[in-house]
Amino acid sequence: MQFIRKLAAAVLATVLCSPQLACAQPTVTSFAPTEGLTMGWTQVVFTGTSLGSTSAVRFDGVDATNLIVDGSGTRVTATTPAHARGTVAVELITALGTAAAGSYTYVPQPNITNLGPGEGSMLGGTEVTITGSGFTGATTVLFGSKPATRFTVDSDTQITAVAPPQPAGLTVMFEISTPIAHMPHPMGYFTYTVPPELRPTVTSFAPTEGLTMGWTQVVFTGTNLGSTSAVRFDGVDATNLIVDGSGTRVTATTPAHARGTVAVELITALGTAAAGSYTYVPQPNITNLGPGEGSMLGGTEVTITGSGFTGATTVLFGSKPATRFTVDSDTQITAVAPPQPAGLTVMFEISTPIAHMPHPMGYFTYTVPPELRPTVTSVAPRWNPPAGGVPVVLTGTNLTGTTAVRFAGQSALSFTVDSATQVTAIPPPAPLQSAGVEVTTGLGTAQGFFLYASAPVLASASPTTGPTTGGTPVTLRGSGLLSTTRVSFGGVAASSFNAVDDTRIDVLTPSHAAGNATVQVVAESGTAVLSGAVFAFVSPPADGACGAADGQERITPPTAGLCSAGAAGSVAAASGAFAWTCAGQNGGADSRQCSAPWPLSGVGGLRTSLALPDPATNQGWGLDTAVLDAALPAPLPGGASTQHRALRLVLSGGSAGSSAQFTVHYSEPVPAGAVYLKYGPSPQGLNCNGAACAQPHWYALPGSTAVFAPDRRSVTLTLTDGGLGDSDAVPGHITDPGLPVLLAGAGGGTGPVSVPALGPWALTVLTLALPLWVGLGRKTNQKR
């Protein structure tokens, strides 16, 4: 395009300026401005003649931009290109030739490299030194939009300027103007500050601590506080801000905050003032207390648990302070309740240096102590007919000051307070079975039992018989029965009963001995007995059944455990056993035959039993022990033989020197000719002589003291204390080991008889000598 333009200009010049034609040359008479910034972009206007064909404007050979050629041919406008600092030639290129415009000077733009100080008072007056380049010829220095109060261009690289007043906190950009440049510079900033004499300060504030819930009013004192717009606690704005007109006092309400110490600051138009530290503490918080009630007399020790109790100064029970209290820890207080009226429920209030408020979870109720409460211990009588009117004496404690007496919820017709322990009242009419009596005093209400009822009447019972084991359901009918408290049969309380209504009681009979029993009902309104009838207890039918003695070996007849049911018959001894019958009773049909075998007493299944008369008919002698020894106390005499064990008896209870009689039974007959052989000391001549008679030895009891029955199945023995048949010398005590023995030659046998029997004369002599022998034996024992 540039080439075409030049070509066109050359052609035009050739045409216009041929030798045949005169040609007008382009001229520049003036241009402005004649200097500009090295960065270019300066618009320059050229004035002259024959400039209409201008195709370029060149600054030191460099084409300008934004070329504008006026239609009159006298004016051209162009924008300078960038160029180094200095003066350069300028020319306009036209179709008619090149016109030299003259010299153009490139100067650098003002450039700030540093300044100081970078801040100063909002009142102005701060002298700022600006260093950089291109300051020569500076015409204006601006601080933002405001010119410096004054300035001096010290050199091309330094200006000294005085800041004008502007608002505090404002940061402005420098602008330095020269004849060819005026623009702000991004490296030149200046901040306006509040001078110390105008800055806000907080000299004190109070209080310095408060509740975590906030709502504490804090007063700040200081200087230059008039423009305060906010008070902040740890960055959170306070509320209810009040700024005093003097500028020295600010009031604000704390916001809520967690427990701890935080920084406080006041925000003003002249800056932020640090006030210091403020401590948040939790408000006293009650989570539990106990006990929750106590005596109206005071003195109850209450343990209060929660938090924030440290430094507590007061504990209130409602409006009254605790008698005394101790702060056990930040979480516990022990307080003693002051006296207050009974029935009053109060709220706790715990005060600390920064908090005093009631707490809705802490309540305490005053009660009447037990020793002052009214009581009713007895009511006499405990009932009235439905018409009422029968005086009732109420006995108890703390009845002085009785204000009301009620029977079944209705006020008494009248009452009198006889003493602190007695009130007499007249019951009003009330429906049947209405119950209860109340006595009210200023210290409470006491209750007692009272019933509107009619006197009980017992008219019938059905059924009227039942077993002695009890459990028979019986229906009792009559009137006035609903208040029944006890039913008895023959004085024995019923197993259970239910007063169905006022005319009927269902009852279960108790166990009772056989026979007729009176039926009695005890009610609150009196006692009734079933008239004209009784309840008959009958024994239940029982079949006979053998008892524990059945099958058990016995040497003497059993007397206990004969029957477990039924009636026991007499015990008989026969064929080696005791036998008896257990017969059915009360209609029981079955009878049982029971037996107890005798113990084995010899070879071939021999068994033995023992029968003693009643001690009353046997001179007082009774059986202590009866043992069948497996071994003999000593070998039998030569030629003697036996099939039996020795029976060792111990008898006692008789008088000294008297005789005892008993019978020994055998299951098999004793052989004919056998005698009852006894082991022990004996009188002279019974298989002994002299001193040998005092030593134990075998001897046969004389026939009169050992009498065998004709069937040889029993022998009746007569033993004398300290004499014949007694082996010891203890008075009132008989020991007798012995057994039936068949001697050689007896019963048709042959051989000598080792143990002689005594003839009639010998027995007579023995009888006369026996007392003397007994006496000698006792003396001998005494010597021993």
PDB file of C-alpha atoms in Angstrom, residues 533-645:
ATOM      1  CA  ALA A 533     -76.022 -73.969 113.016  1.00  0.00           C
ATOM      2  CA  VAL A 534     -72.409 -75.102 113.137  1.00  0.00           C
ATOM      3  CA  PHE A 535     -69.942 -76.393 110.592  1.00  0.00           C
ATOM      4  CA  ALA A 536     -69.088 -80.060 111.062  1.00  0.00           C
ATOM      5  CA  PHE A 537     -65.502 -81.107 110.289  1.00  0.00           C
ATOM      6  CA  VAL A 538     -65.342 -84.832 109.458  1.00  0.00           C
ATOM      7  CA  SER A 539     -62.276 -86.966 109.029  1.00  0.00           C
ATOM      8  CA  PRO A 540     -61.760 -88.116 105.434  1.00  0.00           C
ATOM      9  CA  PRO A 541     -61.924 -91.885 104.609  1.00  0.00           C
ATOM     10  CA  ALA A 542     -58.546 -93.572 104.902  1.00  0.00           C
ATOM     11  CA  ASP A 543     -57.459 -97.063 103.744  1.00  0.00           C
ATOM     12  CA  GLY A 544     -55.077 -98.919 106.012  1.00  0.00           C
ATOM     13  CA  ALA A 545     -51.358 -98.698 105.177  1.00  0.00           C
ATOM     14  CA  CYS A 546     -48.310-100.085 106.982  1.00  0.00           C
ATOM     15  CA  GLY A 547     -45.950 -97.599 108.574  1.00  0.00           C
ATOM     16  CA  ALA A 548     -42.179 -97.311 108.850  1.00  0.00           C
ATOM     17  CA  ALA A 549     -41.935-100.166 111.412  1.00  0.00           C
ATOM     18  CA  ASP A 550     -43.137-102.658 108.836  1.00  0.00           C
ATOM     19  CA  GLY A 551     -40.290-104.992 107.769  1.00  0.00           C
ATOM     20  CA  GLN A 552     -37.779-103.579 110.273  1.00  0.00           C
ATOM     21  CA  GLU A 553     -36.083-106.084 112.677  1.00  0.00           C
ATOM     22  CA  ARG A 554     -37.173-105.548 116.257  1.00  0.00           C
ATOM     23  CA  ILE A 555     -36.197-107.451 119.422  1.00  0.00           C
ATOM     24  CA  THR A 556     -38.999-105.737 121.344  1.00  0.00           C
ATOM     25  CA  PRO A 557     -42.534-105.002 120.101  1.00  0.00           C
ATOM     26  CA  PRO A 558     -42.679-101.791 117.945  1.00  0.00           C
ATOM     27  CA  THR A 559     -44.700 -98.923 119.383  1.00  0.00           C
ATOM     28  CA  ALA A 560     -44.226 -96.230 116.716  1.00  0.00           C
ATOM     29  CA  GLY A 561     -44.522 -96.162 112.928  1.00  0.00           C
ATOM     30  CA  LEU A 562     -47.044 -98.988 112.906  1.00  0.00           C
ATOM     31  CA  CYS A 563     -49.389 -97.447 110.292  1.00  0.00           C
ATOM     32  CA  SER A 564     -49.008 -94.589 107.839  1.00  0.00           C
ATOM     33  CA  ALA A 565     -52.790 -94.585 107.412  1.00  0.00           C
ATOM     34  CA  GLY A 566     -55.655 -96.250 109.167  1.00  0.00           C
ATOM     35  CA  ALA A 567     -55.950 -97.572 112.711  1.00  0.00           C
ATOM     36  CA  ALA A 568     -53.274 -99.875 114.166  1.00  0.00           C
ATOM     37  CA  GLY A 569     -54.327-103.073 115.904  1.00  0.00           C
ATOM     38  CA  SER A 570     -52.491-104.685 118.826  1.00  0.00           C
ATOM     39  CA  VAL A 571     -49.003-106.063 118.236  1.00  0.00           C
ATOM     40  CA  ALA A 572     -48.703-109.856 118.613  1.00  0.00           C
ATOM     41  CA  ALA A 573     -45.535-112.023 118.695  1.00  0.00           C
ATOM     42  CA  ALA A 574     -45.583-115.259 116.703  1.00  0.00           C
ATOM     43  CA  SER A 575     -43.416-117.342 114.381  1.00  0.00           C
ATOM     44  CA  GLY A 576     -40.355-115.135 114.631  1.00  0.00           C
ATOM     45  CA  ALA A 577     -42.065-111.782 114.000  1.00  0.00           C
ATOM     46  CA  PHE A 578     -44.255-109.090 115.517  1.00  0.00           C
ATOM     47  CA  ALA A 579     -47.541-108.766 113.600  1.00  0.00           C
ATOM     48  CA  TRP A 580     -50.315-106.145 113.578  1.00  0.00           C
ATOM     49  CA  THR A 581     -53.143-104.892 111.379  1.00  0.00           C
ATOM     50  CA  CYS A 582     -53.657-101.382 109.889  1.00  0.00           C
ATOM     51  CA  ALA A 583     -57.411-101.111 109.410  1.00  0.00           C
ATOM     52  CA  GLY A 584     -59.231 -98.537 107.215  1.00  0.00           C
ATOM     53  CA  GLN A 585     -60.869 -95.515 108.956  1.00  0.00           C
ATOM     54  CA  ASN A 586     -63.865 -93.286 108.327  1.00  0.00           C
ATOM     55  CA  GLY A 587     -65.242 -95.656 105.727  1.00  0.00           C
ATOM     56  CA  GLY A 588     -61.895 -96.662 104.308  1.00  0.00           C
ATOM     57  CA  ALA A 589     -62.283-100.225 103.040  1.00  0.00           C
ATOM     58  CA  ASP A 590     -58.729-101.612 102.938  1.00  0.00           C
ATOM     59  CA  SER A 591     -56.812-103.185 105.849  1.00  0.00           C
ATOM     60  CA  ARG A 592     -53.156-104.153 105.768  1.00  0.00           C
ATOM     61  CA  GLN A 593     -51.271-106.912 107.626  1.00  0.00           C
ATOM     62  CA  CYS A 594     -47.912-105.614 108.830  1.00  0.00           C
ATOM     63  CA  SER A 595     -44.996-107.290 110.565  1.00  0.00           C
ATOM     64  CA  ALA A 596     -41.510-106.696 111.965  1.00  0.00           C
ATOM     65  CA  PRO A 597     -39.193-109.762 112.072  1.00  0.00           C
ATOM     66  CA  TRP A 598     -37.259-110.666 115.197  1.00  0.00           C
ATOM     67  CA  PRO A 599     -33.491-110.450 114.858  1.00  0.00           C
ATOM     68  CA  LEU A 600     -31.543-113.590 113.981  1.00  0.00           C
ATOM     69  CA  SER A 601     -30.266-115.253 117.132  1.00  0.00           C
ATOM     70  CA  GLY A 602     -28.750-118.572 116.079  1.00  0.00           C
ATOM     71  CA  VAL A 603     -28.227-121.190 113.464  1.00  0.00           C
ATOM     72  CA  GLY A 604     -30.935-122.386 111.087  1.00  0.00           C
ATOM     73  CA  GLY A 605     -32.748-119.033 111.044  1.00  0.00           C
ATOM     74  CA  LEU A 606     -33.458-118.910 114.753  1.00  0.00           C
ATOM     75  CA  ARG A 607     -34.929-115.577 115.862  1.00  0.00           C
ATOM     76  CA  THR A 608     -35.419-114.086 119.298  1.00  0.00           C
ATOM     77  CA  SER A 609     -37.603-111.380 120.838  1.00  0.00           C
ATOM     78  CA  LEU A 610     -37.985-109.919 124.271  1.00  0.00           C
ATOM     79  CA  ALA A 611     -41.102-108.959 126.226  1.00  0.00           C
ATOM     80  CA  LEU A 612     -40.968-106.881 129.436  1.00  0.00           C
ATOM     81  CA  PRO A 613     -43.958-106.024 131.569  1.00  0.00           C
ATOM     82  CA  ASP A 614     -44.772-102.353 132.110  1.00  0.00           C
ATOM     83  CA  PRO A 615     -42.230-100.958 134.624  1.00  0.00           C
ATOM     84  CA  ALA A 616     -45.139-100.009 136.869  1.00  0.00           C
ATOM     85  CA  THR A 617     -45.942-103.728 137.342  1.00  0.00           C
ATOM     86  CA  ASN A 618     -42.294-104.878 137.271  1.00  0.00           C
ATOM     87  CA  GLN A 619     -40.990-103.018 140.350  1.00  0.00           C
ATOM     88  CA  GLY A 620     -39.835-100.141 138.119  1.00  0.00           C
ATOM     89  CA  TRP A 621     -37.459-102.172 135.965  1.00  0.00           C
ATOM     90  CA  GLY A 622     -37.186-101.144 132.335  1.00  0.00           C
ATOM     91  CA  LEU A 623     -35.019-102.204 129.412  1.00  0.00           C
ATOM     92  CA  ASP A 624     -31.964-100.120 128.526  1.00  0.00           C
ATOM     93  CA  THR A 625     -30.378-102.374 125.877  1.00  0.00           C
ATOM     94  CA  ALA A 626     -30.844-105.880 124.502  1.00  0.00           C
ATOM     95  CA  VAL A 627     -28.082-107.189 122.234  1.00  0.00           C
ATOM     96  CA  LEU A 628     -27.584-110.602 120.639  1.00  0.00           C
ATOM     97  CA  ASP A 629     -23.787-111.011 120.678  1.00  0.00           C
ATOM     98  CA  ALA A 630     -22.246-112.849 117.757  1.00  0.00           C
ATOM     99  CA  ALA A 631     -19.525-114.290 120.057  1.00  0.00           C
ATOM    100  CA  LEU A 632     -19.829-115.900 123.486  1.00  0.00           C
ATOM    101  CA  PRO A 633     -18.230-114.070 126.422  1.00  0.00           C
ATOM    102  CA  ALA A 634     -16.322-117.304 127.232  1.00  0.00           C
ATOM    103  CA  PRO A 635     -16.229-120.908 125.982  1.00  0.00           C
ATOM    104  CA  LEU A 636     -19.117-123.081 127.183  1.00  0.00           C
ATOM    105  CA  PRO A 637     -18.412-125.787 129.771  1.00  0.00           C
ATOM    106  CA  GLY A 638     -17.319-129.133 128.407  1.00  0.00           C
ATOM    107  CA  GLY A 639     -20.168-131.216 126.924  1.00  0.00           C
ATOM    108  CA  ALA A 640     -22.504-128.169 126.653  1.00  0.00           C
ATOM    109  CA  SER A 641     -23.922-127.130 123.272  1.00  0.00           C
ATOM    110  CA  THR A 642     -26.265-124.410 121.963  1.00  0.00           C
ATOM    111  CA  GLN A 643     -27.824-123.137 118.773  1.00  0.00           C
ATOM    112  CA  HIS A 644     -28.397-119.613 120.185  1.00  0.00           C
ATOM    113  CA  ARG A 645     -26.417-116.413 120.553  1.00  0.00           C
TER     114      ARG A 645
END
